[in-house]
């Protein structure tokens, strides 16, 4: 969730650290700071709020030095304040940290007895305090940092900087991602390769439990047992790390508009002239008895949608679970189970923990990720990239539709392997899929209609979303998007559940967005819509031309999308879910790309 940047460089690092942190703003944060070593002297600057506040501080209080660490903090222990902002310093050591130190209270009590008292409310300060204690006891900086890491319980990505050590940095990871960047006479550390992209395209990803010692000309990595290890150095694609708005006002707008292109890219990665091709080792769906799907947030709704596809098309029983609850239920994993995990970043802490719970129990582990080098991808038997490209907006858009695309292709592959889908029908669905990017472009032309509707939605305090069948997960996604970026209270229900409680919420002040393409459940959904309107509810009907012709002009507002086959409707109807939220948030004046309290990559439990 937080962001880390570290540099052992040839030039002044303060502006480079701030720029690296700026590339990590999408993760979400409420304070920021940097520390440098200049002529052997360790110093730091910290500020609350956006990075511009830190930049202003550095104008008035410059920080020199060619070695440094930087951090954007998303508050966990202790509220947002300059005191609680990273880097934390105790004596000769400064530390930046992503994650949570679970045993920090016990360590603080121990340190207090040694005369080292905390100055902040944070768990991270304990890391610096403990390292200082080890140095006071005569340990060298590297040994002190390693001894500290041994005592920590919880999740962490750490970077240490030391007074008097202008050519030394220590890094460690457990449960939170961390990457090392290689330059010519320079070395870098980052919680995300995006932060390092302007400085290097040569990256080494630390693995679970790794500790690294960096100088400008060397990198030494030890595993959790203390053994020297080699980790692969990879070249990252610079276009994949590109972070700009390409003329759009917001990253979210850009990423919504990119969907036709990225969908085409995802399809081309998996479709051949003869059908659907998966990377090796593939999956033998004839031996799969049950599919367990686990994810968080929007990725969970992608799984929920795919449950319909796998069960209806392939006849394969599917369990869908929220990652943060999954492993605590201790669910039995029966023989013949394939476990599938969906995560945009591939580093989602709860999803990764659920994957590790299933490892050794499930017959195979499959992941659907946007970052092929991520922890979830590396720990899977089969990783399926979604090819969405870098997604900066906190509210997921193009990653969601690419996740749906890959999951649909997987369901079709399963249906074919299990003899549930004829070659002719598969060929027809794939032809419709290949045409979908063009259909998306046509739907984007309806943006002005959704913008107009959103001006009225922005006046509401509560909004309901309804959908049936494949549209129920899309209703859930629509409500989530609206909550995330407009801060309007929104809920979603299966249309058939309306009479079982939610109809009590209906009055003339509550807009109800009804997702209803002309599909096999359309008439039932329209009946539910009539129940809403009979009680004064203001219905926003999202449908196609055939549905609009049947519904007539009774709805308060109607948004007409191009017609697509029922099986593809979730992909297309993701678009109005996104655009209604986007334009409503704009109308309310909220921060679209960095909504309050949220982070893009949730790397703590």
Short mmCIF file of N, CA and C in Angstrom, two decimals, residues 4-97:
data_model
loop_
_atom_site.label_atom_id
_atom_site.label_comp_id
_atom_site.label_asym_id
_atom_site.label_seq_id
_atom_site.Cartn_x
_atom_site.Cartn_y
_atom_site.Cartn_z
N UNK A 4 7.99 2.68 -1.42
CA UNK A 4 9.39 2.81 -1.01
C UNK A 4 10.24 3.09 -2.24
N UNK A 5 11.17 4.02 -2.10
CA UNK A 5 12.20 4.25 -3.10
C UNK A 5 13.53 4.43 -2.37
N UNK A 6 14.58 3.79 -2.85
CA UNK A 6 15.91 3.97 -2.30
C UNK A 6 16.92 4.13 -3.42
N UNK A 7 17.91 4.99 -3.23
CA UNK A 7 18.90 5.27 -4.29
C UNK A 7 20.29 5.39 -3.67
N UNK A 8 21.22 4.63 -4.23
CA UNK A 8 22.65 4.89 -4.05
C UNK A 8 23.12 5.40 -5.39
N UNK A 9 23.24 6.72 -5.53
CA UNK A 9 23.41 7.30 -6.86
C UNK A 9 24.69 8.07 -7.06
N UNK A 10 24.78 8.66 -8.25
CA UNK A 10 25.91 9.50 -8.63
C UNK A 10 25.59 10.98 -8.48
N UNK A 11 24.30 11.28 -8.38
CA UNK A 11 23.85 12.67 -8.36
C UNK A 11 23.02 12.92 -7.11
N UNK A 12 22.62 14.17 -6.93
CA UNK A 12 21.77 14.52 -5.80
C UNK A 12 20.46 13.71 -5.89
N UNK A 13 20.11 13.02 -4.80
CA UNK A 13 19.01 12.05 -4.89
C UNK A 13 17.67 12.63 -4.45
N UNK A 14 17.63 13.76 -3.75
CA UNK A 14 16.35 14.27 -3.25
C UNK A 14 15.31 14.43 -4.36
N UNK A 15 15.63 15.10 -5.47
CA UNK A 15 14.61 15.22 -6.53
C UNK A 15 14.26 13.88 -7.16
N UNK A 16 15.24 12.98 -7.24
CA UNK A 16 14.97 11.66 -7.82
C UNK A 16 14.06 10.83 -6.91
N UNK A 17 14.26 10.96 -5.59
CA UNK A 17 13.40 10.26 -4.65
C UNK A 17 11.97 10.75 -4.73
N UNK A 18 11.80 12.07 -4.81
CA UNK A 18 10.45 12.64 -4.90
C UNK A 18 9.77 12.20 -6.19
N UNK A 19 10.52 12.18 -7.30
CA UNK A 19 9.94 11.73 -8.57
C UNK A 19 9.55 10.26 -8.50
N UNK A 20 10.41 9.44 -7.89
CA UNK A 20 10.07 8.03 -7.72
C UNK A 20 8.81 7.85 -6.89
N UNK A 21 8.69 8.62 -5.82
CA UNK A 21 7.50 8.56 -4.98
C UNK A 21 6.27 9.04 -5.75
N UNK A 22 6.46 10.03 -6.61
CA UNK A 22 5.33 10.53 -7.40
C UNK A 22 4.77 9.42 -8.29
N UNK A 23 5.63 8.55 -8.77
CA UNK A 23 5.18 7.45 -9.61
C UNK A 23 4.47 6.37 -8.80
N UNK A 24 4.56 6.46 -7.47
CA UNK A 24 3.88 5.51 -6.60
C UNK A 24 2.65 6.12 -5.93
N UNK A 25 2.30 7.35 -6.32
CA UNK A 25 1.15 8.01 -5.68
C UNK A 25 -0.13 7.19 -5.84
N UNK A 26 -0.24 6.46 -6.93
CA UNK A 26 -1.45 5.70 -7.20
C UNK A 26 -1.73 4.65 -6.12
N UNK A 27 -0.72 4.28 -5.35
CA UNK A 27 -0.93 3.29 -4.29
C UNK A 27 -1.78 3.84 -3.15
N UNK A 28 -1.87 5.15 -3.03
CA UNK A 28 -2.58 5.77 -1.93
C UNK A 28 -1.63 6.10 -0.78
N UNK A 29 -1.77 7.30 -0.19
CA UNK A 29 -0.88 7.70 0.89
C UNK A 29 -1.44 8.95 1.56
N UNK A 30 -0.94 9.25 2.78
CA UNK A 30 -1.38 10.45 3.47
C UNK A 30 -0.22 11.27 4.03
N UNK A 31 1.02 10.81 3.84
CA UNK A 31 2.19 11.59 4.21
C UNK A 31 3.37 11.05 3.42
N UNK A 32 4.47 11.81 3.42
CA UNK A 32 5.63 11.39 2.65
C UNK A 32 6.89 11.97 3.27
N UNK A 33 8.02 11.34 2.98
CA UNK A 33 9.28 11.85 3.49
C UNK A 33 10.46 11.20 2.82
N UNK A 34 11.63 11.82 2.98
CA UNK A 34 12.88 11.27 2.46
C UNK A 34 13.97 11.45 3.50
N UNK A 35 15.00 10.61 3.41
CA UNK A 35 16.21 10.76 4.23
C UNK A 35 17.40 10.56 3.32
N UNK A 36 18.48 11.30 3.59
CA UNK A 36 19.70 11.17 2.79
C UNK A 36 20.91 11.11 3.71
N UNK A 37 22.01 10.63 3.14
CA UNK A 37 23.32 10.71 3.79
C UNK A 37 24.17 11.65 2.96
N UNK A 38 24.63 12.74 3.56
CA UNK A 38 25.45 13.74 2.86
C UNK A 38 26.73 13.97 3.65
N UNK A 39 27.87 13.66 3.02
CA UNK A 39 29.16 13.76 3.71
C UNK A 39 29.13 12.99 5.03
N UNK A 40 28.47 11.84 4.99
CA UNK A 40 28.42 10.97 6.16
C UNK A 40 27.33 11.31 7.17
N UNK A 41 26.58 12.40 6.93
CA UNK A 41 25.58 12.85 7.90
C UNK A 41 24.18 12.47 7.43
N UNK A 42 23.44 11.76 8.28
CA UNK A 42 22.08 11.33 7.99
C UNK A 42 21.10 12.42 8.39
N UNK A 43 20.16 12.77 7.49
CA UNK A 43 19.15 13.78 7.78
C UNK A 43 17.88 13.43 7.03
N UNK A 44 16.77 14.05 7.38
CA UNK A 44 15.48 13.70 6.75
C UNK A 44 14.54 14.90 6.70
N UNK A 45 13.53 14.79 5.83
CA UNK A 45 12.44 15.76 5.72
C UNK A 45 11.14 14.98 5.56
N UNK A 46 10.07 15.44 6.25
CA UNK A 46 8.79 14.74 6.19
C UNK A 46 7.65 15.75 6.15
N UNK A 47 6.54 15.38 5.51
CA UNK A 47 5.39 16.28 5.40
C UNK A 47 4.10 15.47 5.31
N UNK A 48 3.03 16.05 5.82
CA UNK A 48 1.70 15.43 5.74
C UNK A 48 1.04 15.83 4.43
N UNK A 49 0.19 14.94 3.91
CA UNK A 49 -0.59 15.25 2.72
C UNK A 49 0.13 14.88 1.45
N UNK A 50 -0.19 15.58 0.38
CA UNK A 50 0.33 15.24 -0.94
C UNK A 50 1.82 15.54 -1.06
N UNK A 51 2.43 14.96 -2.08
CA UNK A 51 3.86 15.12 -2.30
C UNK A 51 4.26 16.57 -2.54
N UNK A 52 3.34 17.37 -3.02
CA UNK A 52 3.65 18.78 -3.25
C UNK A 52 4.05 19.45 -1.94
N UNK A 53 3.51 18.99 -0.82
CA UNK A 53 3.88 19.56 0.48
C UNK A 53 5.32 19.22 0.84
N UNK A 54 5.74 17.99 0.51
CA UNK A 54 7.13 17.61 0.73
C UNK A 54 8.04 18.41 -0.20
N UNK A 55 7.61 18.58 -1.45
CA UNK A 55 8.41 19.36 -2.41
C UNK A 55 8.58 20.80 -1.93
N UNK A 56 7.50 21.38 -1.42
CA UNK A 56 7.59 22.75 -0.89
C UNK A 56 8.57 22.82 0.28
N UNK A 57 8.50 21.83 1.16
CA UNK A 57 9.40 21.80 2.32
C UNK A 57 10.86 21.73 1.87
N UNK A 58 11.11 20.93 0.83
CA UNK A 58 12.48 20.77 0.34
C UNK A 58 13.01 22.05 -0.32
N UNK A 59 12.12 22.88 -0.82
CA UNK A 59 12.55 24.18 -1.37
C UNK A 59 13.10 25.05 -0.24
N UNK A 60 12.42 25.05 0.89
CA UNK A 60 12.81 25.90 2.01
C UNK A 60 13.87 25.25 2.89
N UNK A 61 13.87 23.93 2.93
CA UNK A 61 14.85 23.19 3.73
C UNK A 61 15.48 22.11 2.86
N UNK A 62 16.37 22.46 1.95
CA UNK A 62 16.95 21.49 1.02
C UNK A 62 17.65 20.36 1.76
N UNK A 63 17.71 19.22 1.08
CA UNK A 63 18.35 18.04 1.66
C UNK A 63 19.34 17.51 0.62
N UNK A 64 20.63 17.70 0.89
CA UNK A 64 21.66 17.25 -0.04
C UNK A 64 22.02 15.79 0.23
N UNK A 65 22.71 15.18 -0.73
CA UNK A 65 23.17 13.81 -0.55
C UNK A 65 22.94 12.97 -1.79
N UNK A 66 23.83 12.01 -2.01
CA UNK A 66 23.74 11.12 -3.16
C UNK A 66 23.30 9.72 -2.77
N UNK A 67 22.90 9.54 -1.51
CA UNK A 67 22.33 8.29 -1.02
C UNK A 67 21.06 8.64 -0.27
N UNK A 68 19.97 7.91 -0.52
CA UNK A 68 18.74 8.26 0.18
C UNK A 68 17.65 7.23 0.07
N UNK A 69 16.66 7.38 0.95
CA UNK A 69 15.46 6.55 0.92
C UNK A 69 14.25 7.47 1.02
N UNK A 70 13.13 7.05 0.42
CA UNK A 70 11.90 7.83 0.45
C UNK A 70 10.70 6.95 0.67
N UNK A 71 9.59 7.55 1.09
CA UNK A 71 8.43 6.75 1.46
C UNK A 71 7.15 7.57 1.35
N UNK A 72 6.09 6.95 0.83
CA UNK A 72 4.74 7.48 0.94
C UNK A 72 3.99 6.57 1.90
N UNK A 73 3.38 7.14 2.93
CA UNK A 73 2.76 6.35 4.00
C UNK A 73 1.25 6.36 3.90
N UNK A 74 0.66 5.19 4.05
CA UNK A 74 -0.78 5.01 4.23
C UNK A 74 -0.98 4.58 5.66
N UNK A 75 -1.58 5.43 6.48
CA UNK A 75 -1.56 5.25 7.93
C UNK A 75 -2.21 3.95 8.38
N UNK A 76 -1.50 3.23 9.24
CA UNK A 76 -2.07 2.08 9.96
C UNK A 76 -1.96 2.35 11.46
N UNK A 77 -0.75 2.27 12.00
CA UNK A 77 -0.55 2.54 13.42
C UNK A 77 -0.21 4.02 13.60
N UNK A 78 -1.18 4.78 14.15
CA UNK A 78 -0.98 6.21 14.31
C UNK A 78 -1.50 6.99 13.13
N UNK A 79 -2.17 8.10 13.40
CA UNK A 79 -2.78 8.89 12.34
C UNK A 79 -1.76 9.60 11.48
N UNK A 80 -2.24 10.20 10.37
CA UNK A 80 -1.34 10.96 9.49
C UNK A 80 -0.79 12.18 10.21
N UNK A 81 0.52 12.27 10.32
CA UNK A 81 1.18 13.43 10.93
C UNK A 81 2.63 13.44 10.49
N UNK A 82 3.29 14.57 10.62
CA UNK A 82 4.71 14.64 10.28
C UNK A 82 5.52 13.73 11.20
N UNK A 83 5.12 13.64 12.44
CA UNK A 83 5.85 12.79 13.40
C UNK A 83 5.75 11.32 13.02
N UNK A 84 4.58 10.91 12.57
CA UNK A 84 4.38 9.50 12.22
C UNK A 84 4.85 9.16 10.81
N UNK A 85 5.17 10.17 10.01
CA UNK A 85 5.61 9.92 8.63
C UNK A 85 6.98 9.24 8.61
N UNK A 86 7.21 8.46 7.55
CA UNK A 86 8.51 7.83 7.32
C UNK A 86 9.40 8.80 6.53
N UNK A 87 10.70 8.65 6.52
CA UNK A 87 11.50 7.64 7.23
C UNK A 87 11.50 7.89 8.74
N UNK A 88 11.59 6.78 9.50
CA UNK A 88 11.74 6.87 10.94
C UNK A 88 13.23 6.76 11.28
N UNK A 89 13.63 7.57 12.23
CA UNK A 89 15.05 7.59 12.60
C UNK A 89 15.20 7.45 14.11
N UNK A 90 16.12 6.58 14.49
CA UNK A 90 16.55 6.50 15.89
C UNK A 90 18.07 6.47 15.88
N UNK A 91 18.67 7.52 16.35
CA UNK A 91 20.13 7.59 16.37
C UNK A 91 20.72 7.49 14.98
N UNK A 92 21.57 6.48 14.74
CA UNK A 92 22.30 6.42 13.48
C UNK A 92 21.60 5.69 12.35
N UNK A 93 20.33 5.34 12.52
CA UNK A 93 19.65 4.54 11.49
C UNK A 93 18.31 5.17 11.12
N UNK A 94 18.02 5.17 9.81
CA UNK A 94 16.71 5.59 9.30
C UNK A 94 16.11 4.41 8.54
N UNK A 95 14.80 4.27 8.64
CA UNK A 95 14.11 3.12 8.07
C UNK A 95 12.84 3.57 7.36
N UNK A 96 12.56 2.96 6.20
CA UNK A 96 11.23 3.05 5.58
C UNK A 96 10.66 1.64 5.53
N UNK A 97 9.33 1.54 5.61
CA UNK A 97 8.70 0.23 5.83
C UNK A 97 7.32 0.19 5.20
#
